[in-house]
Amino acid sequence: MTPEPTAPAFDSDVEAAIRENHPALITYITAGDPSLEDTKAYVEALDRGGSDLIELGLPFSEPIAEGPTIQGAINRALEAGTTPAGFFDLIDDLETDAPLLVMTYYNMILQFGNSEAPCASNSNSEAPRASNSDAASLRNEPTVGPFVERAAEAGLSGIIVPDLPAEEADPLRTACDEHGIDLVFIVAPTTEGERLDRIMSQVSGFAYVQARLGTTGARANVSTATHESLSRLSDYDVPKAVGFGVSEGDHAAEIIEAGADGVIVGSALVDIIADHGAGGAPAADALESKVRELKRGAVRGGDATTDEEQPEPEHP
Amino acid sequence: MTPEPTAPAFDSDVEAAIRENHPALITYITAGDPSLEDTKAYVEALDRGGSDLIELGLPFSEPIAEGPTIQGAINRALEAGTTPAGFFDLIDDLETDAPLLVMTYYNMILQFGNSEAPCASNSNSEAPRASNSDAASLRNEPTVGPFVERAAEAGLSGIIVPDLPAEEADPLRTACDEHGIDLVFIVAPTTEGERLDRIMSQVSGFAYVQARLGTTGARANVSTATHESLSRLSDYDVPKAVGFGVSEGDHAAEIIEAGADGVIVGSALVDIIADHGAGGAPAADALESKVRELKRGAVRGGDATTDEEQPEPEHP
Amino acid sequence: GTFGEYGGQYVPEALMPALQELEDAYERYVLDNEDGFMDEFRERMRDFGGRPTPLQRADRLSERYGREIYLKREDLLHGGAHKLNNALGQVLLAKYMGKERIIAETGAGQHGTATAMAAAHLEMPCEIYMGRTDINRQRPNVYRMRMNGAEVNPVTAGSGTLKEAINETMRDWATTVERTHYVIGSVVGPHPFPKLVREFQSVIGAEARKQVREQAGRLPDSVVACAGGGSNTMGSFHEFVPDESVALYAVEAGGSSLEIDTESGVAPNSATLSTGTDGVLHGAMTKLLQSREGQIVESHSVSAGLDYAGVGPELSHLVDTGRVTPANVDDDDALNGFHRLSELEGIIPALESSHALGYLEEYHDDLGDLVVVTVSGRGDKDLETVLEETEKRDLEAAPDVEVFDR
Amino acid sequence: GTFGEYGGQYVPEALMPALQELEDAYERYVLDNEDGFMDEFRERMRDFGGRPTPLQRADRLSERYGREIYLKREDLLHGGAHKLNNALGQVLLAKYMGKERIIAETGAGQHGTATAMAAAHLEMPCEIYMGRTDINRQRPNVYRMRMNGAEVNPVTAGSGTLKEAINETMRDWATTVERTHYVIGSVVGPHPFPKLVREFQSVIGAEARKQVREQAGRLPDSVVACAGGGSNTMGSFHEFVPDESVALYAVEAGGSSLEIDTESGVAPNSATLSTGTDGVLHGAMTKLLQSREGQIVESHSVSAGLDYAGVGPELSHLVDTGRVTPANVDDDDALNGFHRLSELEGIIPALESSHALGYLEEYHDDLGDLVVVTVSGRGDKDLETVLEETEKRDLEAAPDVEVFDR
């Protein structure tokens, strides 16, 4: 995939995609759910429907930040044999208007160098039998470089790591900077004061504003925490996109109206994939139309903000 | 039952029965196994077969000195509803040449006064509901008198109590003396020295010499403990009868030859009763013929002792 | 050998010399510490058994009852109950006496497991007699005994429970008495067992007395302990008997009813001290559950460890003389006591001990300002029973355990 | 927050403020004894928990191995394992921090039961996450938690075992972090948990070090402890780390084989220290059982309590720096260790602890003249497993349990 040539005003594709398509819609699905082939079709549908950014999940066996919906998607992807190598092959293969980001857990990033390293030529079934003394000499120091390098090579624009707080992010931050990739940080309802300042100063692309405490998953309404977080963040200049629980156009409208620059929708889309089972076209159509609804909602919220005369859209 | 009028030489019917029928055969069955009616017929068979003394077991729920055979007989007797009152009614009803003894556990003797006492008119089903304070006032002091009195009245000649060592026997000894009934003590292979002296001085009727350690029950041979015990007792003038494990005429012969005045057989007879089940005549016949065999064995042993010229009977 | 009119040695003659030998050993080793016996016993109880056990202030029970409640934590002893105090003492004594083999009876399995672990610890061959019925309903305890290398001999006579197991152990002993020691599991049986067992168990009260004075600054107003055969009771009470200001409550199993059905020979309780009559069982004159004719009836309690038709002769005497107050708590109240301590204090008590806790709930107003309750053992062994019995009832204190339905 | 290259705080942003709050509380209450926190902790561990636990000379093992073997008896702690040291410490800390609710994960159920009893004792609402598979194979522990008033939340994700339970507890915590404390059960997880848990558990080694000097007159030549997550290991080792003459052996579960089948994502062992590679799991950088791609594999051990794909970061560091020697013992040798201690010493050890005993059998010659082995818990919970697993094998040390056939 190659980024669109029409985004010259920002050094970040990601920030550009948000600013230029304001209010932006960011969509997420898990790569490999139910197969990488299906994922290709689904990503194209998300793109057609009007996603301004697309996050693709690289599945990890211990998804501690996800709710049941995305856990299910990850399990299906792993059962389908999704590997980092296959994931990057998919990215290589994709052509979308919307820039792509990868969302994965830190250990997947750390081990990528390992599995790509020459010693990976040891067959997988030949596991360490090592007694203690050998074990240390066999140990690979896990590093983030190879993953970021491969991500850049595949044309990914950004990385989101739900289990990597700013305090532990230096190595990845450095590698991302080296390869010109954005590292998106999450801002939680509990993030305040000095830590908030530090995180906001490290953010690139956008700040992923977690709408509520807890895990990912579609919810029936927009939490008050969302409004509080957005007002706490209003002084920061970075684009702010809100995720965790957004499932409907009206949510999108409300969130944008509350001051966000974009909304992030994942579980509502994964639900559609799960409902359709394996094999594609109907699911792709449903995804596309859901994305249109969400984008319309976001735009409606945006209109309400810019056009003061507009009547208030209904709040729950 | 009335003792035979032909025993003037001793104040004890029991001792007379042994001395005058030397070598004596003492037989045991459990009263009420399988019914008191059957017991009547069986006792008469034992008598006909040549028993010189007959012990009748009054069943107690915790027969700690008995082996499996007599335990089984006791359980059958209890299931058949055998009570002390029924037991004494049977004794009242029996007429035998051989004097009768009762063998029972001490608690049965203690509680007899209790069940006969006026307060027994409280129906059995009205059990003590008593809170602590009432409990003490309702308590009956258990005593041995009523049992011994009733035994004497029924014409029993002696009492054997397997869980009453000489040290605890004073009250019963006194009551038996008052009513002219013998109290038979058991001498075990472990009984020695000062304790042996004390017991032998209290014995009346005969000394019940326990052939081996353990419980009652038919065995295949005569233990060396028997020979040791008899030689340890040879200086005492009291008649000595050996029980625990005697099941065949040859055992009886060997024991008499070793110096005993009598042999006691129980489990071998109880086995016959158990083998025949409920209801009588064949069992009675089998009992009678077993008793004859045993008595013949005893006599053979006695002949060997008195007639030195006789060849030794085979030893195991 | 007696306590007032109770006690004595009502056993087959064959056992009398062994009882004399044991009495002699008791005097020399236990009372006079010959060859440092008691020193070794105490050291092993510390290092192997985990003594002293704590005396714990029960904060939430104290609040609930508006008085100071202290728990003597015998549940923390190795094996999970006070039983080891006696079992280790007797197995060690048998070793000093030159015996080569240990036998014991067990009902619920607590004494059997304690004896088996003591025998393993001291390298003594060990056989445990256990009723067939008890074997089938106390499988984990059977496993534990086997793991400790003890033989477990099923007793099929009668109802296959404790009483029959005792009978059978006595029979074994009568056969093998010269080289075998019979480790009786409670303060019952012929002299000197009631004194011997009480002596080994009295460490409970001795520690508690010292601890309560240190922690609460004075002697308690009352001591509450559950009573089956009475080893936990006598162990808890013995050191307090001379303290006349301390009331002593022995809480028996009231079962489902205090009435006895003599027709069927069944007492649906084991409240011997409250409802029993005097008689002789298993070697001693004491209070018993028996029919008018003198047959011992089958006792019953939801707690297998209290399920015995007799009681220690010394305890009978202390009740008759008014020093110990007998009480009883029925199955329901004991189950509630179990749940209450589990939930309020984070201690899952044995069903035996739960009777003492049930009594506390009902009668705490009578117990004064400072109460010591002995938790004689832990309740892990009772979980299945408690669940079954709780399900049959509608108990206030019970949690539901509906976690298993898929 | 790190031990060499290990440790750290790899958690969702939402949890970071809570970790900072916890670190602050750890420094104030635990390290500085503010408001007398550590005094109260130690007092409760004494009265409620039963500390100190004994250090027992194992006479028959000493004879068998021709050297002095001492056992640190954590099996005697309330609840039956060392787990209470940490659970009570953390629940009490949560109380000092003003938290209103406790959550915890559990695998075999030992940490869950310890947490449930600590929460009941301290009157804190408590929910335990437990994998569906584990719930079904550890019923007694589920009952115990319910009896103590804790909710047990089944986790159906994945294989329904410890790893998934941890994931789910983290999710709960990420939702409720402001008023909830997550009681992590081992020296794993994000900083400050590894230090906090080690601090509460280090009482094991602190007592053992004092006791062995009193009883044997000197420091031991080696300390042997089993390692799953590593709380028993770090608890046993921490105070000995500065004693360079004392060799430290961490014995992991070798399972049925040390090979990993990455195709199926299964390691038939949990020998993380011996065979693992560096990575991030559950909040910390440490050694892990993982595929080349970074997926965590299912570990396996006959002992559910050792069955974890990670290990404490401090332990990883101590292994890398050579201070701690990693070792492993397979299922068969652990089972033999179980039977051996049960039969020779009258102590039925947890299957976890049986790994340390299996190591002793194989390598006692390398351990010097004076060895301390931690018996981390009792084995009552493992009886059914041991019987099943023993039946499948032909084990030298196993008794038969054929007592049940009628």
mmCIF file with all atom_site columns, N, CA, C and O in Angstrom, chain D residues 235-256:
data_model
loop_
_atom_site.group_PDB
_atom_site.id
_atom_site.type_symbol
_atom_site.label_atom_id
_atom_site.label_alt_id
_atom_site.label_comp_id
_atom_site.label_asym_id
_atom_site.label_entity_id
_atom_site.label_seq_id
_atom_site.pdbx_PDB_ins_code
_atom_site.Cartn_x
_atom_site.Cartn_y
_atom_site.Cartn_z
_atom_site.occupancy
_atom_site.B_iso_or_equiv
_atom_site.pdbx_formal_charge
_atom_site.auth_seq_id
_atom_site.auth_comp_id
_atom_site.auth_asym_id
_atom_site.auth_atom_id
_atom_site.pdbx_PDB_model_num
ATOM 1  N N  . GLY D 1 235 ? 10.164 -15.768 48.050 1.00 0.00 ? 235 GLY D N  1
ATOM 2  C CA . GLY D 1 235 ? 9.931  -15.699 49.489 1.00 0.00 ? 235 GLY D CA 1
ATOM 3  C C  . GLY D 1 235 ? 10.974 -16.494 50.256 1.00 0.00 ? 235 GLY D C  1
ATOM 4  O O  . GLY D 1 235 ? 11.478 -16.059 51.294 1.00 0.00 ? 235 GLY D O  1
ATOM 5  N N  . SER D 1 236 ? 11.326 -17.654 49.729 1.00 0.00 ? 236 SER D N  1
ATOM 6  C CA . SER D 1 236 ? 12.322 -18.502 50.395 1.00 0.00 ? 236 SER D CA 1
ATOM 7  C C  . SER D 1 236 ? 13.733 -17.951 50.230 1.00 0.00 ? 236 SER D C  1
ATOM 8  O O  . SER D 1 236 ? 14.566 -18.067 51.123 1.00 0.00 ? 236 SER D O  1
ATOM 9  N N  . PHE D 1 237 ? 14.024 -17.374 49.060 1.00 0.00 ? 237 PHE D N  1
ATOM 10 C CA . PHE D 1 237 ? 15.400 -16.995 48.735 1.00 0.00 ? 237 PHE D CA 1
ATOM 11 C C  . PHE D 1 237 ? 15.798 -15.602 49.217 1.00 0.00 ? 237 PHE D C  1
ATOM 12 O O  . PHE D 1 237 ? 16.970 -15.359 49.506 1.00 0.00 ? 237 PHE D O  1
ATOM 13 N N  . HIS D 1 238 ? 14.837 -14.669 49.220 1.00 0.00 ? 238 HIS D N  1
ATOM 14 C CA . HIS D 1 238 ? 15.207 -13.258 49.309 1.00 0.00 ? 238 HIS D CA 1
ATOM 15 C C  . HIS D 1 238 ? 16.227 -12.951 50.408 1.00 0.00 ? 238 HIS D C  1
ATOM 16 O O  . HIS D 1 238 ? 17.228 -12.275 50.183 1.00 0.00 ? 238 HIS D O  1
ATOM 17 N N  . GLU D 1 239 ? 15.959 -13.467 51.604 1.00 0.00 ? 239 GLU D N  1
ATOM 18 C CA . GLU D 1 239 ? 16.862 -13.135 52.714 1.00 0.00 ? 239 GLU D CA 1
ATOM 19 C C  . GLU D 1 239 ? 18.215 -13.822 52.600 1.00 0.00 ? 239 GLU D C  1
ATOM 20 O O  . GLU D 1 239 ? 19.162 -13.440 53.279 1.00 0.00 ? 239 GLU D O  1
ATOM 21 N N  . PHE D 1 240 ? 18.286 -14.851 51.759 1.00 0.00 ? 240 PHE D N  1
ATOM 22 C CA . PHE D 1 240 ? 19.556 -15.565 51.600 1.00 0.00 ? 240 PHE D CA 1
ATOM 23 C C  . PHE D 1 240 ? 20.397 -15.016 50.442 1.00 0.00 ? 240 PHE D C  1
ATOM 24 O O  . PHE D 1 240 ? 21.548 -15.414 50.283 1.00 0.00 ? 240 PHE D O  1
ATOM 25 N N  . VAL D 1 241 ? 19.800 -14.164 49.616 1.00 0.00 ? 241 VAL D N  1
ATOM 26 C CA . VAL D 1 241 ? 20.524 -13.694 48.433 1.00 0.00 ? 241 VAL D CA 1
ATOM 27 C C  . VAL D 1 241 ? 21.884 -13.074 48.795 1.00 0.00 ? 241 VAL D C  1
ATOM 28 O O  . VAL D 1 241 ? 22.895 -13.383 48.157 1.00 0.00 ? 241 VAL D O  1
ATOM 29 N N  . PRO D 1 242 ? 21.948 -12.250 49.850 1.00 0.00 ? 242 PRO D N  1
ATOM 30 C CA . PRO D 1 242 ? 23.265 -11.683 50.192 1.00 0.00 ? 242 PRO D CA 1
ATOM 31 C C  . PRO D 1 242 ? 24.252 -12.707 50.770 1.00 0.00 ? 242 PRO D C  1
ATOM 32 O O  . PRO D 1 242 ? 25.436 -12.420 50.833 1.00 0.00 ? 242 PRO D O  1
ATOM 33 N N  . ASP D 1 243 ? 23.758 -13.879 51.197 1.00 0.00 ? 243 ASP D N  1
ATOM 34 C CA . ASP D 1 243 ? 24.654 -14.889 51.786 1.00 0.00 ? 243 ASP D CA 1
ATOM 35 C C  . ASP D 1 243 ? 25.282 -15.691 50.657 1.00 0.00 ? 243 ASP D C  1
ATOM 36 O O  . ASP D 1 243 ? 24.734 -16.708 50.220 1.00 0.00 ? 243 ASP D O  1
ATOM 37 N N  . GLU D 1 244 ? 26.460 -15.279 50.226 1.00 0.00 ? 244 GLU D N  1
ATOM 38 C CA . GLU D 1 244 ? 26.991 -15.887 49.012 1.00 0.00 ? 244 GLU D CA 1
ATOM 39 C C  . GLU D 1 244 ? 27.313 -17.355 49.137 1.00 0.00 ? 244 GLU D C  1
ATOM 40 O O  . GLU D 1 244 ? 27.362 -18.085 48.144 1.00 0.00 ? 244 GLU D O  1
ATOM 41 N N  . SER D 1 245 ? 27.501 -17.816 50.366 1.00 0.00 ? 245 SER D N  1
ATOM 42 C CA . SER D 1 245 ? 27.819 -19.239 50.546 1.00 0.00 ? 245 SER D CA 1
ATOM 43 C C  . SER D 1 245 ? 26.597 -20.138 50.376 1.00 0.00 ? 245 SER D C  1
ATOM 44 O O  . SER D 1 245 ? 26.726 -21.359 50.317 1.00 0.00 ? 245 SER D O  1
ATOM 45 N N  . VAL D 1 246 ? 25.424 -19.546 50.332 1.00 0.00 ? 246 VAL D N  1
ATOM 46 C CA . VAL D 1 246 ? 24.197 -20.352 50.253 1.00 0.00 ? 246 VAL D CA 1
ATOM 47 C C  . VAL D 1 246 ? 23.758 -20.477 48.793 1.00 0.00 ? 246 VAL D C  1
ATOM 48 O O  . VAL D 1 246 ? 23.404 -19.489 48.147 1.00 0.00 ? 246 VAL D O  1
ATOM 49 N N  . ALA D 1 247 ? 23.779 -21.698 48.294 1.00 0.00 ? 247 ALA D N  1
ATOM 50 C CA . ALA D 1 247 ? 23.317 -21.941 46.920 1.00 0.00 ? 247 ALA D CA 1
ATOM 51 C C  . ALA D 1 247 ? 21.794 -21.974 46.889 1.00 0.00 ? 247 ALA D C  1
ATOM 52 O O  . ALA D 1 247 ? 21.157 -22.494 47.804 1.00 0.00 ? 247 ALA D O  1
ATOM 53 N N  . LEU D 1 248 ? 21.223 -21.382 45.846 1.00 0.00 ? 248 LEU D N  1
ATOM 54 C CA . LEU D 1 248 ? 19.764 -21.275 45.752 1.00 0.00 ? 248 LEU D CA 1
ATOM 55 C C  . LEU D 1 248 ? 19.274 -22.023 44.512 1.00 0.00 ? 248 LEU D C  1
ATOM 56 O O  . LEU D 1 248 ? 19.714 -21.732 43.402 1.00 0.00 ? 248 LEU D O  1
ATOM 57 N N  . TYR D 1 249 ? 18.357 -22.974 44.703 1.00 0.00 ? 249 TYR D N  1
ATOM 58 C CA . TYR D 1 249 ? 17.850 -23.779 43.602 1.00 0.00 ? 249 TYR D CA 1
ATOM 59 C C  . TYR D 1 249 ? 16.353 -23.549 43.405 1.00 0.00 ? 249 TYR D C  1
ATOM 60 O O  . TYR D 1 249 ? 15.563 -23.809 44.312 1.00 0.00 ? 249 TYR D O  1
ATOM 61 N N  . ALA D 1 250 ? 15.993 -23.084 42.233 1.00 0.00 ? 250 ALA D N  1
ATOM 62 C CA . ALA D 1 250 ? 14.581 -22.876 41.896 1.00 0.00 ? 250 ALA D CA 1
ATOM 63 C C  . ALA D 1 250 ? 14.134 -24.042 41.009 1.00 0.00 ? 250 ALA D C  1
ATOM 64 O O  . ALA D 1 250 ? 14.615 -24.194 39.887 1.00 0.00 ? 250 ALA D O  1
ATOM 65 N N  . VAL D 1 251 ? 13.231 -24.845 41.542 1.00 0.00 ? 251 VAL D N  1
ATOM 66 C CA . VAL D 1 251 ? 12.852 -26.069 40.837 1.00 0.00 ? 251 VAL D CA 1
ATOM 67 C C  . VAL D 1 251 ? 11.510 -25.883 40.145 1.00 0.00 ? 251 VAL D C  1
ATOM 68 O O  . VAL D 1 251 ? 10.478 -25.703 40.790 1.00 0.00 ? 251 VAL D O  1
ATOM 69 N N  . GLU D 1 252 ? 11.551 -25.918 38.840 1.00 0.00 ? 252 GLU D N  1
ATOM 70 C CA . GLU D 1 252 ? 10.326 -25.739 38.058 1.00 0.00 ? 252 GLU D CA 1
ATOM 71 C C  . GLU D 1 252 ? 9.733  -27.084 37.654 1.00 0.00 ? 252 GLU D C  1
ATOM 72 O O  . GLU D 1 252 ? 10.339 -28.131 37.822 1.00 0.00 ? 252 GLU D O  1
ATOM 73 N N  . ALA D 1 253 ? 8.536  -26.985 37.067 1.00 0.00 ? 253 ALA D N  1
ATOM 74 C CA . ALA D 1 253 ? 7.849  -28.194 36.618 1.00 0.00 ? 253 ALA D CA 1
ATOM 75 C C  . ALA D 1 253 ? 8.365  -28.582 35.239 1.00 0.00 ? 253 ALA D C  1
ATOM 76 O O  . ALA D 1 253 ? 8.166  -27.865 34.267 1.00 0.00 ? 253 ALA D O  1
ATOM 77 N N  . GLY D 1 254 ? 9.009  -29.729 35.177 1.00 0.00 ? 254 GLY D N  1
ATOM 78 C CA . GLY D 1 254 ? 9.480  -30.232 33.893 1.00 0.00 ? 254 GLY D CA 1
ATOM 79 C C  . GLY D 1 254 ? 8.374  -30.900 33.096 1.00 0.00 ? 254 GLY D C  1
ATOM 80 O O  . GLY D 1 254 ? 8.545  -31.235 31.929 1.00 0.00 ? 254 GLY D O  1
ATOM 81 N N  . GLY D 1 255 ? 7.231  -31.083 33.744 1.00 0.00 ? 255 GLY D N  1
ATOM 82 C CA . GLY D 1 255 ? 6.078  -31.663 33.058 1.00 0.00 ? 255 GLY D CA 1
ATOM 83 C C  . GLY D 1 255 ? 6.399  -33.028 32.486 1.00 0.00 ? 255 GLY D C  1
ATOM 84 O O  . GLY D 1 255 ? 7.103  -33.825 33.103 1.00 0.00 ? 255 GLY D O  1
ATOM 85 N N  . SER D 1 256 ? 5.900  -33.307 31.297 1.00 0.00 ? 256 SER D N  1
ATOM 86 C CA . SER D 1 256 ? 6.168  -34.604 30.688 1.00 0.00 ? 256 SER D CA 1
ATOM 87 C C  . SER D 1 256 ? 7.360  -34.528 29.743 1.00 0.00 ? 256 SER D C  1
ATOM 88 O O  . SER D 1 256 ? 7.940  -35.536 29.377 1.00 0.00 ? 256 SER D O  1
#
